Amino acid sequence: MEDDAGVSDSLSLILGNVGHKVIAYPDAESLFKAPPPEGRDAVIVDLSLPGIPGAQLVRWLLNLATPPRVMVITGQSQSFIDHQLRGLKPTWLVRKPLDADTITRVLPAE
């Protein structure tokens, strides 16, 4: 989930080029209208989403019966991250600005 269309497009292109099937949603509400992700899936969540906050979405994802791998992305300060993710353990935390090498290292080719 990334509300910035440019970042979302870039992530989709990078991940698509290494063999991932990509479905992009601009917000949590859009994801909730689709079938929930499964344990083999990876979900990228920006902490600063409009509407339902990213941390709330991460909590929901991690509480699914078979939770997906969750990558949190953010450009916020460490204190903001610590406050938002208190008690949550996403699979990865990646700081913005994002780059292709970091993304493909965390989510390598399928």
JSON list of C-alpha atoms in Angstrom, two decimals:
[
{"chain": "A", "resi": 1, "resn": "MET", "atom": "CA", "xyz": [0.00, 0.00, 0.00]},
{"chain": "A", "resi": 2, "resn": "GLU", "atom": "CA", "xyz": [1.50, 3.27, -1.12]},
{"chain": "A", "resi": 3, "resn": "ASP", "atom": "CA", "xyz": [-0.57, 6.39, -1.64]},
{"chain": "A", "resi": 4, "resn": "ASP", "atom": "CA", "xyz": [2.10, 8.19, -3.72]},
{"chain": "A", "resi": 5, "resn": "ALA", "atom": "CA", "xyz": [1.37, 7.10, -7.31]},
{"chain": "A", "resi": 6, "resn": "GLY", "atom": "CA", "xyz": [4.99, 7.60, -8.41]},
{"chain": "A", "resi": 7, "resn": "VAL", "atom": "CA", "xyz": [6.39, 5.43, -5.63]},
{"chain": "A", "resi": 8, "resn": "SER", "atom": "CA", "xyz": [3.68, 2.82, -6.20]},
{"chain": "A", "resi": 9, "resn": "ASP", "atom": "CA", "xyz": [4.43, 2.70, -9.93]},
{"chain": "A", "resi": 10, "resn": "SER", "atom": "CA", "xyz": [8.17, 2.40, -9.29]},
{"chain": "A", "resi": 11, "resn": "LEU", "atom": "CA", "xyz": [7.69, -0.44, -6.78]},
{"chain": "A", "resi": 12, "resn": "SER", "atom": "CA", "xyz": [5.35, -2.23, -9.19]},
{"chain": "A", "resi": 13, "resn": "LEU", "atom": "CA", "xyz": [7.84, -1.92, -12.03]},
{"chain": "A", "resi": 14, "resn": "ILE", "atom": "CA", "xyz": [10.82, -3.08, -9.94]},
{"chain": "A", "resi": 15, "resn": "LEU", "atom": "CA", "xyz": [8.99, -6.06, -8.48]},
{"chain": "A", "resi": 16, "resn": "GLY", "atom": "CA", "xyz": [7.33, -6.98, -11.76]},
{"chain": "A", "resi": 17, "resn": "ASN", "atom": "CA", "xyz": [10.71, -6.98, -13.50]},
{"chain": "A", "resi": 18, "resn": "VAL", "atom": "CA", "xyz": [12.03, -9.61, -11.09]},
{"chain": "A", "resi": 19, "resn": "GLY", "atom": "CA", "xyz": [9.04, -11.89, -11.52]},
{"chain": "A", "resi": 20, "resn": "HIS", "atom": "CA", "xyz": [6.58, -10.87, -8.81]},
{"chain": "A", "resi": 21, "resn": "LYS", "atom": "CA", "xyz": [2.87, -10.62, -9.53]},
{"chain": "A", "resi": 22, "resn": "VAL", "atom": "CA", "xyz": [2.03, -7.12, -8.31]},
{"chain": "A", "resi": 23, "resn": "ILE", "atom": "CA", "xyz": [-1.32, -5.75, -7.20]},
{"chain": "A", "resi": 24, "resn": "ALA", "atom": "CA", "xyz": [-1.16, -2.09, -6.12]},
{"chain": "A", "resi": 25, "resn": "TYR", "atom": "CA", "xyz": [-3.63, -0.43, -3.78]},
{"chain": "A", "resi": 26, "resn": "PRO", "atom": "CA", "xyz": [-3.55, 3.29, -2.89]},
{"chain": "A", "resi": 27, "resn": "ASP", "atom": "CA", "xyz": [-4.97, 2.74, 0.61]},
{"chain": "A", "resi": 28, "resn": "ALA", "atom": "CA", "xyz": [-6.03, 0.11, 3.13]},
{"chain": "A", "resi": 29, "resn": "GLU", "atom": "CA", "xyz": [-9.70, 0.48, 2.28]},
{"chain": "A", "resi": 30, "resn": "SER", "atom": "CA", "xyz": [-8.99, -0.70, -1.28]},
{"chain": "A", "resi": 31, "resn": "LEU", "atom": "CA", "xyz": [-7.18, -3.80, 0.02]},
{"chain": "A", "resi": 32, "resn": "PHE", "atom": "CA", "xyz": [-10.10, -4.66, 2.31]},
{"chain": "A", "resi": 33, "resn": "LYS", "atom": "CA", "xyz": [-12.38, -4.89, -0.76]},
{"chain": "A", "resi": 34, "resn": "ALA", "atom": "CA", "xyz": [-10.17, -7.64, -2.24]},
{"chain": "A", "resi": 35, "resn": "PRO", "atom": "CA", "xyz": [-9.53, -11.20, -1.02]},
{"chain": "A", "resi": 36, "resn": "PRO", "atom": "CA", "xyz": [-7.05, -11.11, 1.88]},
{"chain": "A", "resi": 37, "resn": "PRO", "atom": "CA", "xyz": [-3.40, -11.85, 1.16]},
{"chain": "A", "resi": 38, "resn": "GLU", "atom": "CA", "xyz": [-2.10, -15.29, 2.01]},
{"chain": "A", "resi": 39, "resn": "GLY", "atom": "CA", "xyz": [0.97, -16.58, 3.84]},
{"chain": "A", "resi": 40, "resn": "ARG", "atom": "CA", "xyz": [3.03, -16.89, 0.65]},
{"chain": "A", "resi": 41, "resn": "ASP", "atom": "CA", "xyz": [2.31, -13.26, -0.30]},
{"chain": "A", "resi": 42, "resn": "ALA", "atom": "CA", "xyz": [4.32, -10.17, 0.57]},
{"chain": "A", "resi": 43, "resn": "VAL", "atom": "CA", "xyz": [2.57, -6.90, 1.34]},
{"chain": "A", "resi": 44, "resn": "ILE", "atom": "CA", "xyz": [4.33, -3.54, 1.30]},
{"chain": "A", "resi": 45, "resn": "VAL", "atom": "CA", "xyz": [2.73, -0.99, 3.64]},
{"chain": "A", "resi": 46, "resn": "ASP", "atom": "CA", "xyz": [3.60, 2.70, 3.91]},
{"chain": "A", "resi": 47, "resn": "LEU", "atom": "CA", "xyz": [3.22, 3.79, 7.54]},
{"chain": "A", "resi": 48, "resn": "SER", "atom": "CA", "xyz": [1.76, 7.14, 6.47]},
{"chain": "A", "resi": 49, "resn": "LEU", "atom": "CA", "xyz": [-1.32, 6.04, 4.54]},
{"chain": "A", "resi": 50, "resn": "PRO", "atom": "CA", "xyz": [-4.40, 8.24, 4.16]},
{"chain": "A", "resi": 51, "resn": "GLY", "atom": "CA", "xyz": [-7.52, 6.95, 5.91]},
{"chain": "A", "resi": 52, "resn": "ILE", "atom": "CA", "xyz": [-6.76, 3.80, 7.89]},
{"chain": "A", "resi": 53, "resn": "PRO", "atom": "CA", "xyz": [-3.19, 4.23, 9.21]},
{"chain": "A", "resi": 54, "resn": "GLY", "atom": "CA", "xyz": [-0.42, 1.93, 8.02]},
{"chain": "A", "resi": 55, "resn": "ALA", "atom": "CA", "xyz": [0.23, 0.55, 11.51]},
{"chain": "A", "resi": 56, "resn": "GLN", "atom": "CA", "xyz": [-3.42, -0.48, 11.84]},
{"chain": "A", "resi": 57, "resn": "LEU", "atom": "CA", "xyz": [-3.18, -2.27, 8.50]},
{"chain": "A", "resi": 58, "resn": "VAL", "atom": "CA", "xyz": [0.03, -4.02, 9.61]},
{"chain": "A", "resi": 59, "resn": "ARG", "atom": "CA", "xyz": [-1.73, -5.18, 12.78]},
{"chain": "A", "resi": 60, "resn": "TRP", "atom": "CA", "xyz": [-4.64, -6.57, 10.72]},
{"chain": "A", "resi": 61, "resn": "LEU", "atom": "CA", "xyz": [-2.27, -8.34, 8.29]},
{"chain": "A", "resi": 62, "resn": "LEU", "atom": "CA", "xyz": [-0.22, -9.92, 11.09]},
{"chain": "A", "resi": 63, "resn": "ASN", "atom": "CA", "xyz": [-3.39, -11.19, 12.76]},
{"chain": "A", "resi": 64, "resn": "LEU", "atom": "CA", "xyz": [-4.68, -13.07, 9.70]},
{"chain": "A", "resi": 65, "resn": "ALA", "atom": "CA", "xyz": [-4.90, -16.86, 10.09]},
{"chain": "A", "resi": 66, "resn": "THR", "atom": "CA", "xyz": [-1.96, -17.22, 7.67]},
{"chain": "A", "resi": 67, "resn": "PRO", "atom": "CA", "xyz": [-0.29, -13.80, 7.70]},
{"chain": "A", "resi": 68, "resn": "PRO", "atom": "CA", "xyz": [1.67, -12.62, 4.69]},
{"chain": "A", "resi": 69, "resn": "ARG", "atom": "CA", "xyz": [5.20, -11.31, 4.89]},
{"chain": "A", "resi": 70, "resn": "VAL", "atom": "CA", "xyz": [4.93, -7.60, 5.65]},
{"chain": "A", "resi": 71, "resn": "MET", "atom": "CA", "xyz": [7.37, -4.92, 4.52]},
{"chain": "A", "resi": 72, "resn": "VAL", "atom": "CA", "xyz": [6.85, -1.55, 6.16]},
{"chain": "A", "resi": 73, "resn": "ILE", "atom": "CA", "xyz": [8.22, 1.44, 4.26]},
{"chain": "A", "resi": 74, "resn": "THR", "atom": "CA", "xyz": [8.49, 4.92, 5.67]},
{"chain": "A", "resi": 75, "resn": "GLY", "atom": "CA", "xyz": [10.38, 8.17, 5.54]},
{"chain": "A", "resi": 76, "resn": "GLN", "atom": "CA", "xyz": [9.37, 9.07, 9.09]},
{"chain": "A", "resi": 77, "resn": "SER", "atom": "CA", "xyz": [11.65, 9.51, 12.11]},
{"chain": "A", "resi": 78, "resn": "GLN", "atom": "CA", "xyz": [12.71, 6.58, 14.26]},
{"chain": "A", "resi": 79, "resn": "SER", "atom": "CA", "xyz": [10.58, 7.83, 17.15]},
{"chain": "A", "resi": 80, "resn": "PHE", "atom": "CA", "xyz": [7.51, 7.90, 14.86]},
{"chain": "A", "resi": 81, "resn": "ILE", "atom": "CA", "xyz": [8.29, 4.36, 13.65]},
{"chain": "A", "resi": 82, "resn": "ASP", "atom": "CA", "xyz": [8.79, 3.07, 17.21]},
{"chain": "A", "resi": 83, "resn": "HIS", "atom": "CA", "xyz": [5.51, 4.65, 18.33]},
{"chain": "A", "resi": 84, "resn": "GLN", "atom": "CA", "xyz": [3.50, 3.38, 15.34]},
{"chain": "A", "resi": 85, "resn": "LEU", "atom": "CA", "xyz": [4.89, -0.15, 15.38]},
{"chain": "A", "resi": 86, "resn": "ARG", "atom": "CA", "xyz": [4.87, -0.67, 19.13]},
{"chain": "A", "resi": 87, "resn": "GLY", "atom": "CA", "xyz": [4.17, -4.36, 19.70]},
{"chain": "A", "resi": 88, "resn": "LEU", "atom": "CA", "xyz": [4.22, -5.19, 15.98]},
{"chain": "A", "resi": 89, "resn": "LYS", "atom": "CA", "xyz": [6.90, -7.21, 14.23]},
{"chain": "A", "resi": 90, "resn": "PRO", "atom": "CA", "xyz": [6.75, -6.73, 10.46]},
{"chain": "A", "resi": 91, "resn": "THR", "atom": "CA", "xyz": [9.01, -9.00, 8.41]},
{"chain": "A", "resi": 92, "resn": "TRP", "atom": "CA", "xyz": [11.01, -6.02, 7.11]},
{"chain": "A", "resi": 93, "resn": "LEU", "atom": "CA", "xyz": [11.32, -2.30, 7.75]},
{"chain": "A", "resi": 94, "resn": "VAL", "atom": "CA", "xyz": [12.76, -0.27, 4.87]},
{"chain": "A", "resi": 95, "resn": "ARG", "atom": "CA", "xyz": [13.46, 3.45, 5.12]},
{"chain": "A", "resi": 96, "resn": "LYS", "atom": "CA", "xyz": [12.73, 5.88, 2.31]},
{"chain": "A", "resi": 97, "resn": "PRO", "atom": "CA", "xyz": [14.09, 6.95, -0.05]},
{"chain": "A", "resi": 98, "resn": "LEU", "atom": "CA", "xyz": [13.70, 3.52, -1.60]},
{"chain": "A", "resi": 99, "resn": "ASP", "atom": "CA", "xyz": [16.05, 2.10, -4.20]},
{"chain": "A", "resi": 100, "resn": "ALA", "atom": "CA", "xyz": [15.78, -0.90, -6.50]},
{"chain": "A", "resi": 101, "resn": "ASP", "atom": "CA", "xyz": [18.74, -2.74, -4.94]},
{"chain": "A", "resi": 102, "resn": "THR", "atom": "CA", "xyz": [17.21, -2.64, -1.47]},
{"chain": "A", "resi": 103, "resn": "ILE", "atom": "CA", "xyz": [13.79, -3.71, -2.68]},
{"chain": "A", "resi": 104, "resn": "THR", "atom": "CA", "xyz": [15.12, -6.64, -4.72]},
{"chain": "A", "resi": 105, "resn": "ARG", "atom": "CA", "xyz": [17.45, -7.69, -1.90]},
{"chain": "A", "resi": 106, "resn": "VAL", "atom": "CA", "xyz": [14.49, -7.87, 0.50]},
{"chain": "A", "resi": 107, "resn": "LEU", "atom": "CA", "xyz": [12.10, -9.37, -2.07]},
{"chain": "A", "resi": 108, "resn": "PRO", "atom": "CA", "xyz": [14.35, -11.25, -4.52]},
{"chain": "A", "resi": 109, "resn": "ALA", "atom": "CA", "xyz": [13.27, -12.67, -7.85]},
{"chain": "A", "resi": 110, "resn": "GLU", "atom": "CA", "xyz": [10.68, -15.41, -7.72]}
]
